[in-house]
């Protein structure tokens, strides 16, 4: 099992290119199931989750070909599809639920194992099921599988007005994809507004779907009888960009993050600026300059749905707060078990106390290297950031979590001057 060895204390200076967004690429790969024609995606990140999704789609009968140096991938779901997502492929990745809507819309039936992924709390799929049932699907959970089919005599889902009980990104994406082939109009109320949802909608529109309101809480989809092939570039990963912003902020230095979208990171950038970090926005990237965490002021925040502070940036910013000056309170409102990185940060010398859904960070800690264990994807990133500023050597174990969501993070950090290496 691979580890990362980090020798802390170096400033980060230089340039890196932000990869395509994992949380946009995964549903966009699933969108290939909606058409018999070829779908070509560019800027697909090289991630473990992407490889898992590719294997799953190939298992269903989708022909997949990679090409080009910038993450080109062509998917062709022309032949008969096997609409089954088995447990052995689904257990490591919750995003596998995203095949359910497209399979049901295209094939009329599907069997998808209940998904796994990071152990950061409950991520129920009941909103997906509720929405598809409103569109006429018959759904049951049998032996750990979601079994969905159209009623006898129906060849298509039917449009419906769906109001989810909570804001759900994958739920919005699943229902939006299913609605593109439904009969009539579908209205999604309380829809997720994340940039990844918008990017998926723009891809579907390129494929011939009729969608309005994406980027707001109300999305309207007029179903079509068929979609066609298209070409699309995956939007840049705002969480990867935010992670590198926090890394430079903590370690100190100056970096240019090519392709990063500042307009997707308003809440994070506002907090960094309040902390004392200089962030300059440009059309083709973000420039960040920081004196280092010890010269910054810690910032309190609470996570919430987009456009609020993203839960996927909570752990990284907490690592920065641990070494910045002053106390701070970090409240997690999205997932109930997303403070597992705290005890590992404490091993490095951070002073953090948890009370319910709020972590109280003392600030001003002098971190020292130790062996720590990654517990989930974003926790891994927070430990890497802490290791970059800790005295001595830090070893981050179980980095397969990191590989699920970051495209060659250690290579990009080395390009900025970090002393970091992967140990097999």
GROMACS .gro file of N, CA and C in nm, residues 123-258:
model
  408
  123UNK      N    1  -2.510   0.887   0.333
  123UNK     CA    2  -2.539   0.951   0.205
  123UNK      C    3  -2.653   0.871   0.141
  124UNK      N    4  -2.774   0.890   0.191
  124UNK     CA    5  -2.885   0.805   0.147
  124UNK      C    6  -2.920   0.826   0.001
  125UNK      N    7  -2.964   0.717  -0.062
  125UNK     CA    8  -3.006   0.723  -0.202
  125UNK      C    9  -3.157   0.730  -0.214
  126UNK      N   10  -3.225   0.753  -0.101
  126UNK     CA   11  -3.372   0.753  -0.104
  126UNK      C   12  -3.427   0.865  -0.191
  127UNK      N   13  -3.353   0.976  -0.203
  127UNK     CA   14  -3.401   1.086  -0.287
  127UNK      C   15  -3.395   1.048  -0.436
  128UNK      N   16  -3.296   0.971  -0.474
  128UNK     CA   17  -3.289   0.920  -0.611
  128UNK      C   18  -3.411   0.832  -0.639
  129UNK      N   19  -3.437   0.739  -0.545
  129UNK     CA   20  -3.547   0.645  -0.562
  129UNK      C   21  -3.681   0.720  -0.566
  130UNK      N   22  -3.698   0.814  -0.473
  130UNK     CA   23  -3.822   0.892  -0.468
  130UNK      C   24  -3.848   0.964  -0.600
  131UNK      N   25  -3.746   1.025  -0.657
  131UNK     CA   26  -3.762   1.098  -0.781
  131UNK      C   27  -3.795   1.008  -0.898
  132UNK      N   28  -3.726   0.894  -0.909
  132UNK     CA   29  -3.753   0.802  -1.019
  132UNK      C   30  -3.891   0.739  -1.006
  133UNK      N   31  -3.934   0.714  -0.883
  133UNK     CA   32  -4.070   0.664  -0.865
  133UNK      C   33  -4.174   0.766  -0.909
  134UNK      N   34  -4.147   0.894  -0.883
  134UNK     CA   35  -4.238   0.999  -0.928
  134UNK      C   36  -4.246   1.003  -1.080
  135UNK      N   37  -4.140   0.955  -1.146
  135UNK     CA   38  -4.137   0.953  -1.291
  135UNK      C   39  -4.194   0.821  -1.346
  136UNK      N   40  -4.250   0.740  -1.258
  136UNK     CA   41  -4.320   0.621  -1.303
  136UNK      C   42  -4.247   0.490  -1.285
  137UNK      N   43  -4.127   0.492  -1.230
  137UNK     CA   44  -4.049   0.369  -1.214
  137UNK      C   45  -4.101   0.286  -1.097
  138UNK      N   46  -4.092   0.156  -1.110
  138UNK     CA   47  -4.118   0.063  -1.001
  138UNK      C   48  -3.984   0.020  -0.943
  139UNK      N   49  -3.962   0.047  -0.814
  139UNK     CA   50  -3.830   0.026  -0.755
  139UNK      C   51  -3.844  -0.052  -0.625
  140UNK      N   52  -3.753  -0.148  -0.608
  140UNK     CA   53  -3.744  -0.224  -0.483
  140UNK      C   54  -3.597  -0.244  -0.450
  141UNK      N   55  -3.569  -0.262  -0.322
  141UNK     CA   56  -3.433  -0.295  -0.278
  141UNK      C   57  -3.432  -0.442  -0.241
  142UNK      N   58  -3.354  -0.520  -0.315
  142UNK     CA   59  -3.349  -0.665  -0.296
  142UNK      C   60  -3.204  -0.711  -0.281
  143UNK      N   61  -3.175  -0.776  -0.168
  143UNK     CA   62  -3.042  -0.834  -0.145
  143UNK      C   63  -2.930  -0.733  -0.166
  144UNK      N   64  -2.953  -0.608  -0.122
  144UNK     CA   65  -2.851  -0.505  -0.134
  144UNK      C   66  -2.846  -0.437  -0.269
  145UNK      N   67  -2.938  -0.469  -0.358
  145UNK     CA   68  -2.943  -0.408  -0.491
  145UNK      C   69  -3.068  -0.323  -0.505
  146UNK      N   70  -3.054  -0.211  -0.578
  146UNK     CA   71  -3.171  -0.134  -0.620
  146UNK      C   72  -3.217  -0.191  -0.753
  147UNK      N   73  -3.338  -0.243  -0.755
  147UNK     CA   74  -3.394  -0.302  -0.876
  147UNK      C   75  -3.504  -0.210  -0.927
  148UNK      N   76  -3.485  -0.156  -1.045
  148UNK     CA   77  -3.578  -0.057  -1.102
  148UNK      C   78  -3.624  -0.103  -1.239
  149UNK      N   79  -3.752  -0.077  -1.269
  149UNK     CA   80  -3.805  -0.111  -1.401
  149UNK      C   81  -3.923  -0.020  -1.433
  150UNK      N   82  -3.952  -0.009  -1.561
  150UNK     CA   83  -4.073   0.061  -1.604
  150UNK      C   84  -4.193  -0.031  -1.591
  151UNK      N   85  -4.309   0.023  -1.562
  151UNK     CA   86  -4.430  -0.061  -1.555
  151UNK      C   87  -4.458  -0.129  -1.689
  152UNK      N   88  -4.527  -0.241  -1.684
  152UNK     CA   89  -4.565  -0.311  -1.806
  152UNK      C   90  -4.644  -0.218  -1.898
  153UNK      N   91  -4.607  -0.219  -2.023
  153UNK     CA   92  -4.677  -0.138  -2.122
  153UNK      C   93  -4.618  -0.001  -2.143
  154UNK      N   94  -4.519   0.040  -2.061
  154UNK     CA   95  -4.457   0.171  -2.079
  154UNK      C   96  -4.314   0.153  -2.133
  155UNK      N   97  -4.278   0.239  -2.227
  155UNK     CA   98  -4.144   0.233  -2.285
  155UNK      C   99  -4.055   0.349  -2.241
  156UNK      N  100  -4.115   0.448  -2.171
  156UNK     CA  101  -4.037   0.564  -2.129
  156UNK      C  102  -4.082   0.608  -1.990
  157UNK      N  103  -3.991   0.669  -1.917
  157UNK     CA  104  -4.029   0.739  -1.795
  157UNK      C  105  -4.120   0.856  -1.833
  158UNK      N  106  -4.194   0.907  -1.739
  158UNK     CA  107  -4.279   1.022  -1.766
  158UNK      C  108  -4.234   1.141  -1.681
  159UNK      N  109  -4.249   1.259  -1.736
  159UNK     CA  110  -4.210   1.379  -1.665
  159UNK      C  111  -4.288   1.396  -1.537
  160UNK      N  112  -4.226   1.465  -1.439
  160UNK     CA  113  -4.291   1.484  -1.310
  160UNK      C  114  -4.233   1.608  -1.243
  161UNK      N  115  -4.305   1.658  -1.145
  161UNK     CA  116  -4.253   1.766  -1.060
  161UNK      C  117  -4.196   1.701  -0.935
  162UNK      N  118  -4.067   1.720  -0.910
  162UNK     CA  119  -3.997   1.649  -0.803
  162UNK      C  120  -3.934   1.752  -0.710
  163UNK      N  121  -3.969   1.744  -0.584
  163UNK     CA  122  -3.906   1.828  -0.482
  163UNK      C  123  -3.833   1.736  -0.384
  164UNK      N  124  -3.701   1.741  -0.384
  164UNK     CA  125  -3.625   1.655  -0.294
  164UNK      C  126  -3.631   1.710  -0.151
  165UNK      N  127  -3.620   1.619  -0.055
  165UNK     CA  128  -3.626   1.658   0.086
  165UNK      C  129  -3.502   1.733   0.131
  166UNK      N  130  -3.394   1.718   0.056
  166UNK     CA  131  -3.269   1.786   0.087
  166UNK      C  132  -3.200   1.817  -0.045
  167UNK      N  133  -3.103   1.905  -0.040
  167UNK     CA  134  -3.023   1.933  -0.160
  167UNK      C  135  -2.925   1.819  -0.178
  168UNK      N  136  -2.933   1.751  -0.292
  168UNK     CA  137  -2.845   1.638  -0.320
  168UNK      C  138  -2.785   1.654  -0.459
  169UNK      N  139  -2.652   1.656  -0.465
  169UNK     CA  140  -2.585   1.676  -0.593
  169UNK      C  141  -2.606   1.556  -0.684
  170UNK      N  142  -2.571   1.435  -0.636
  170UNK     CA  143  -2.586   1.318  -0.721
  170UNK      C  144  -2.733   1.290  -0.751
  171UNK      N  145  -2.822   1.322  -0.656
  171UNK     CA  146  -2.964   1.305  -0.683
  171UNK      C  147  -3.010   1.395  -0.795
  172UNK      N  148  -2.969   1.522  -0.792
  172UNK     CA  149  -3.003   1.615  -0.899
  172UNK      C  150  -2.950   1.565  -1.033
  173UNK      N  151  -2.826   1.518  -1.034
  173UNK     CA  152  -2.764   1.471  -1.158
  173UNK      C  153  -2.834   1.347  -1.212
  174UNK      N  154  -2.864   1.253  -1.124
  174UNK     CA  155  -2.929   1.128  -1.166
  174UNK      C  156  -3.066   1.156  -1.226
  175UNK      N  157  -3.145   1.238  -1.157
  175UNK     CA  158  -3.281   1.267  -1.204
  175UNK      C  159  -3.279   1.353  -1.330
  176UNK      N  160  -3.182   1.444  -1.341
  176UNK     CA  161  -3.172   1.528  -1.460
  176UNK      C  162  -3.138   1.441  -1.583
  177UNK      N  163  -3.046   1.346  -1.566
  177UNK     CA  164  -3.012   1.258  -1.679
  177UNK      C  165  -3.132   1.172  -1.718
  178UNK      N  166  -3.201   1.115  -1.619
  178UNK     CA  167  -3.317   1.032  -1.649
  178UNK      C  168  -3.425   1.113  -1.721
  179UNK      N  169  -3.443   1.238  -1.680
  179UNK     CA  170  -3.550   1.322  -1.736
  179UNK      C  171  -3.527   1.359  -1.881
  180UNK      N  172  -3.400   1.356  -1.927
  180UNK     CA  173  -3.375   1.395  -2.065
  180UNK      C  174  -3.442   1.303  -2.165
  181UNK      N  175  -3.468   1.177  -2.126
  181UNK     CA  176  -3.534   1.082  -2.216
  181UNK      C  177  -3.677   1.050  -2.172
  182UNK      N  178  -3.728   1.123  -2.074
  182UNK     CA  179  -3.864   1.099  -2.025
  182UNK      C  180  -3.966   1.163  -2.118
  183UNK      N  181  -4.089   1.118  -2.105
  183UNK     CA  182  -4.197   1.175  -2.184
  183UNK      C  183  -4.256   1.295  -2.112
  184UNK      N  184  -4.247   1.413  -2.173
  184UNK     CA  185  -4.301   1.533  -2.112
  184UNK      C  186  -4.198   1.611  -2.033
  185UNK      N  187  -4.249   1.699  -1.948
  185UNK     CA  188  -4.163   1.793  -1.875
  185UNK      C  189  -4.138   1.745  -1.732
  186UNK      N  190  -4.013   1.759  -1.689
  186UNK     CA  191  -3.975   1.731  -1.551
  186UNK      C  192  -3.924   1.860  -1.487
  187UNK      N  193  -3.970   1.888  -1.367
  187UNK     CA  194  -3.925   2.004  -1.291
  187UNK      C  195  -3.859   1.955  -1.163
  188UNK      N  196  -3.734   1.990  -1.144
  188UNK     CA  197  -3.660   1.954  -1.023
  188UNK      C  198  -3.654   2.075  -0.931
  189UNK      N  199  -3.725   2.067  -0.818
  189UNK     CA  200  -3.722   2.173  -0.718
  189UNK      C  201  -3.621   2.137  -0.609
  190UNK      N  202  -3.562   2.239  -0.546
  190UNK     CA  203  -3.458   2.219  -0.445
  190UNK      C  204  -3.336   2.151  -0.506
  191UNK      N  205  -3.310   2.182  -0.631
  191UNK     CA  206  -3.198   2.121  -0.704
  191UNK      C  207  -3.065   2.176  -0.656
  192UNK      N  208  -2.961   2.092  -0.667
  192UNK     CA  209  -2.826   2.136  -0.636
  192UNK      C  210  -2.779   2.237  -0.741
  193UNK      N  211  -2.698   2.334  -0.697
  193UNK     CA  212  -2.654   2.441  -0.785
  193UNK      C  213  -2.504   2.436  -0.815
  194UNK      N  214  -2.437   2.329  -0.775
  194UNK     CA  215  -2.291   2.319  -0.790
  194UNK      C  216  -2.246   2.334  -0.935
  195UNK      N  217  -2.125   2.386  -0.956
  195UNK     CA  218  -2.073   2.399  -1.093
  195UNK      C  219  -2.068   2.266  -1.167
  196UNK      N  220  -2.050   2.155  -1.095
  196UNK     CA  221  -2.046   2.025  -1.160
  196UNK      C  222  -2.182   1.987  -1.217
  197UNK      N  223  -2.290   2.027  -1.149
  197UNK     CA  224  -2.425   2.005  -1.200
  197UNK      C  225  -2.447   2.088  -1.326
  198UNK      N  226  -2.400   2.212  -1.323
  198UNK     CA  227  -2.411   2.300  -1.440
  198UNK      C  228  -2.334   2.242  -1.558
  199UNK      N  229  -2.213   2.191  -1.531
  199UNK     CA  230  -2.131   2.136  -1.639
  199UNK      C  231  -2.198   2.014  -1.702
  200UNK      N  232  -2.258   1.928  -1.618
  200UNK     CA  233  -2.330   1.813  -1.671
  200UNK      C  234  -2.448   1.859  -1.758
  201UNK      N  235  -2.521   1.957  -1.712
  201UNK     CA  236  -2.634   2.008  -1.790
  201UNK      C  237  -2.588   2.061  -1.925
  202UNK      N  238  -2.475   2.132  -1.926
  202UNK     CA  239  -2.424   2.185  -2.053
  202UNK      C  240  -2.384   2.072  -2.147
  203UNK      N  241  -2.328   1.963  -2.092
  203UNK     CA  242  -2.298   1.847  -2.176
  203UNK      C  243  -2.427   1.788  -2.234
  204UNK      N  244  -2.527   1.770  -2.149
  204UNK     CA  245  -2.653   1.711  -2.195
  204UNK      C  246  -2.720   1.797  -2.303
  205UNK      N  247  -2.708   1.929  -2.287
  205UNK     CA  248  -2.763   2.019  -2.389
  205UNK      C  249  -2.689   1.999  -2.522
  206UNK      N  250  -2.558   1.980  -2.515
  206UNK     CA  251  -2.481   1.951  -2.636
  206UNK      C  252  -2.525   1.820  -2.701
  207UNK      N  253  -2.580   1.729  -2.620
  207UNK     CA  254  -2.627   1.601  -2.671
  207UNK      C  255  -2.771   1.608  -2.722
  208UNK      N  256  -2.831   1.726  -2.715
  208UNK     CA  257  -2.966   1.744  -2.766
  208UNK      C  258  -3.074   1.757  -2.660
  209UNK      N  259  -3.035   1.756  -2.532
  209UNK     CA  260  -3.134   1.771  -2.426
  209UNK      C  261  -3.182   1.916  -2.419
  210UNK      N  262  -3.302   1.932  -2.366
  210UNK     CA  263  -3.360   2.066  -2.350
  210UNK      C  264  -3.373   2.094  -2.200
  211UNK      N  265  -3.281   2.176  -2.148
  211UNK     CA  266  -3.270   2.200  -2.004
  211UNK      C  267  -3.260   2.350  -1.980
  212UNK      N  268  -3.333   2.398  -1.881
  212UNK     CA  269  -3.325   2.537  -1.838
  212UNK      C  270  -3.316   2.543  -1.686
  213UNK      N  271  -3.253   2.648  -1.637
  213UNK     CA  272  -3.248   2.671  -1.493
  213UNK      C  273  -3.133   2.607  -1.421
  214UNK      N  274  -3.045   2.536  -1.490
  214UNK     CA  275  -2.931   2.476  -1.423
  214UNK      C  276  -2.842   2.587  -1.364
  215UNK      N  277  -2.797   2.565  -1.243
  215UNK     CA  278  -2.728   2.669  -1.168
  215UNK      C  279  -2.819   2.741  -1.072
  216UNK      N  280  -2.949   2.707  -1.075
  216UNK     CA  281  -3.046   2.759  -0.979
  216UNK      C  282  -3.110   2.640  -0.907
  217UNK      N  283  -3.199   2.669  -0.814
  217UNK     CA  284  -3.263   2.562  -0.738
  217UNK      C  285  -3.382   2.501  -0.811
  218UNK      N  286  -3.412   2.548  -0.931
  218UNK     CA  287  -3.525   2.495  -1.008
  218UNK      C  288  -3.478   2.467  -1.152
  219UNK      N  289  -3.473   2.339  -1.185
  219UNK     CA  290  -3.428   2.297  -1.318
  219UNK      C  291  -3.547   2.238  -1.392
  220UNK      N  292  -3.565   2.280  -1.517
  220UNK     CA  293  -3.675   2.231  -1.601
  220UNK      C  294  -3.617   2.156  -1.719
  221UNK      N  295  -3.662   2.031  -1.738
  221UNK     CA  296  -3.613   1.945  -1.846
  221UNK      C  297  -3.731   1.902  -1.932
  222UNK      N  298  -3.723   1.928  -2.062
  222UNK     CA  299  -3.821   1.878  -2.158
  222UNK      C  300  -3.764   1.751  -2.220
  223UNK      N  301  -3.831   1.639  -2.197
  223UNK     CA  302  -3.779   1.511  -2.244
  223UNK      C  303  -3.774   1.501  -2.395
  224UNK      N  304  -3.675   1.426  -2.443
  224UNK     CA  305  -3.661   1.400  -2.586
  224UNK      C  306  -3.666   1.250  -2.610
  225UNK      N  307  -3.701   1.211  -2.734
  225UNK     CA  308  -3.706   1.068  -2.766
  225UNK      C  309  -3.568   1.007  -2.772
  226UNK      N  310  -3.467   1.086  -2.808
  226UNK     CA  311  -3.331   1.033  -2.818
  226UNK      C  312  -3.232   1.148  -2.806
  227UNK      N  313  -3.113   1.116  -2.759
  227UNK     CA  314  -3.001   1.210  -2.757
  227UNK      C  315  -2.896   1.163  -2.856
  228UNK      N  316  -2.806   1.255  -2.893
  228UNK     CA  317  -2.700   1.220  -2.988
  228UNK      C  318  -2.563   1.239  -2.925
  229UNK      N  319  -2.461   1.204  -2.999
  229UNK     CA  320  -2.324   1.218  -2.950
  229UNK      C  321  -2.281   1.364  -2.940
  230UNK      N  322  -2.170   1.386  -2.873
  230UNK     CA  323  -2.120   1.523  -2.854
  230UNK      C  324  -1.975   1.518  -2.811
  231UNK      N  325  -1.912   1.637  -2.809
  231UNK     CA  326  -1.779   1.655  -2.752
  231UNK      C  327  -1.788   1.760  -2.643
  232UNK      N  328  -1.712   1.740  -2.537
  232UNK     CA  329  -1.724   1.829  -2.421
  232UNK      C  330  -1.596   1.822  -2.340
  233UNK      N  331  -1.553   1.937  -2.286
  233UNK     CA  332  -1.438   1.943  -2.196
  233UNK      C  333  -1.486   1.952  -2.052
  234UNK      N  334  -1.438   1.864  -1.965
  234UNK     CA  335  -1.477   1.863  -1.824
  234UNK      C  336  -1.427   1.989  -1.756
  235UNK      N  337  -1.512   2.053  -1.678
  235UNK     CA  338  -1.476   2.176  -1.608
  235UNK      C  339  -1.363   2.150  -1.508
  236UNK      N  340  -1.283   2.253  -1.481
  236UNK     CA  341  -1.171   2.240  -1.387
  236UNK      C  342  -1.222   2.209  -1.246
  237UNK      N  343  -1.143   2.134  -1.171
  237UNK     CA  344  -1.181   2.086  -1.039
  237UNK      C  345  -1.163   2.197  -0.935
  238UNK      N  346  -1.275   2.251  -0.887
  238UNK     CA  347  -1.268   2.361  -0.789
  238UNK      C  348  -1.212   2.313  -0.656
  239UNK      N  349  -1.232   2.186  -0.620
  239UNK     CA  350  -1.181   2.136  -0.492
  239UNK      C  351  -1.030   2.114  -0.500
  240UNK      N  352  -0.981   2.066  -0.612
  240UNK     CA  353  -0.836   2.056  -0.629
  240UNK      C  354  -0.774   2.196  -0.624
  241UNK      N  355  -0.837   2.292  -0.691
  241UNK     CA  356  -0.785   2.429  -0.689
  241UNK      C  357  -0.787   2.484  -0.547
  242UNK      N  358  -0.896   2.463  -0.474
  242UNK     CA  359  -0.904   2.509  -0.336
  242UNK      C  360  -0.801   2.443  -0.247
  243UNK      N  361  -0.773   2.316  -0.271
  243UNK     CA  362  -0.672   2.245  -0.193
  243UNK      C  363  -0.534   2.307  -0.214
  244UNK      N  364  -0.500   2.339  -0.339
  244UNK     CA  365  -0.370   2.401  -0.366
  244UNK      C  366  -0.365   2.543  -0.312
  245UNK      N  367  -0.477   2.614  -0.313
  245UNK     CA  368  -0.480   2.746  -0.250
  245UNK      C  369  -0.445   2.735  -0.101
  246UNK      N  370  -0.504   2.638  -0.033
  246UNK     CA  371  -0.477   2.620   0.110
  246UNK      C  372  -0.334   2.573   0.133
  247UNK      N  373  -0.280   2.490   0.044
  247UNK     CA  374  -0.143   2.443   0.059
  247UNK      C  375  -0.044   2.558   0.050
  248UNK      N  376  -0.062   2.645  -0.050
  248UNK     CA  377   0.027   2.760  -0.064
  248UNK      C  378   0.007   2.857   0.052
  249UNK      N  379  -0.118   2.876   0.094
  249UNK     CA  380  -0.146   2.964   0.207
  249UNK      C  381  -0.074   2.915   0.332
  250UNK      N  382  -0.077   2.785   0.358
  250UNK     CA  383  -0.016   2.729   0.478
  250UNK      C  384   0.136   2.731   0.472
  251UNK      N  385   0.193   2.688   0.359
  251UNK     CA  386   0.338   2.676   0.348
  251UNK      C  387   0.405   2.809   0.316
  252UNK      N  388   0.330   2.902   0.260
  252UNK     CA  389   0.387   3.027   0.215
  252UNK      C  390   0.442   3.014   0.075
  253UNK      N  391   0.445   3.125   0.002
  253UNK     CA  392   0.498   3.123  -0.133
  253UNK      C  393   0.403   3.189  -0.231
  254UNK      N  394   0.428   3.164  -0.359
  254UNK     CA  395   0.347   3.223  -0.466
  254UNK      C  396   0.330   3.121  -0.577
  255UNK      N  397   0.209   3.102  -0.625
  255UNK     CA  398   0.184   3.001  -0.728
  255UNK      C  399   0.077   3.049  -0.824
  256UNK      N  400   0.087   3.000  -0.946
  256UNK     CA  401  -0.014   3.023  -1.049
  256UNK      C  402  -0.085   2.891  -1.072
  257UNK      N  403  -0.218   2.889  -1.052
  257UNK     CA  404  -0.299   2.771  -1.072
  257UNK      C  405  -0.371   2.784  -1.206
  258UNK      N  406  -0.310   2.731  -1.310
  258UNK     CA  407  -0.364   2.743  -1.444
  258UNK      C  408  -0.495   2.666  -1.455
   0.00000   0.00000   0.00000
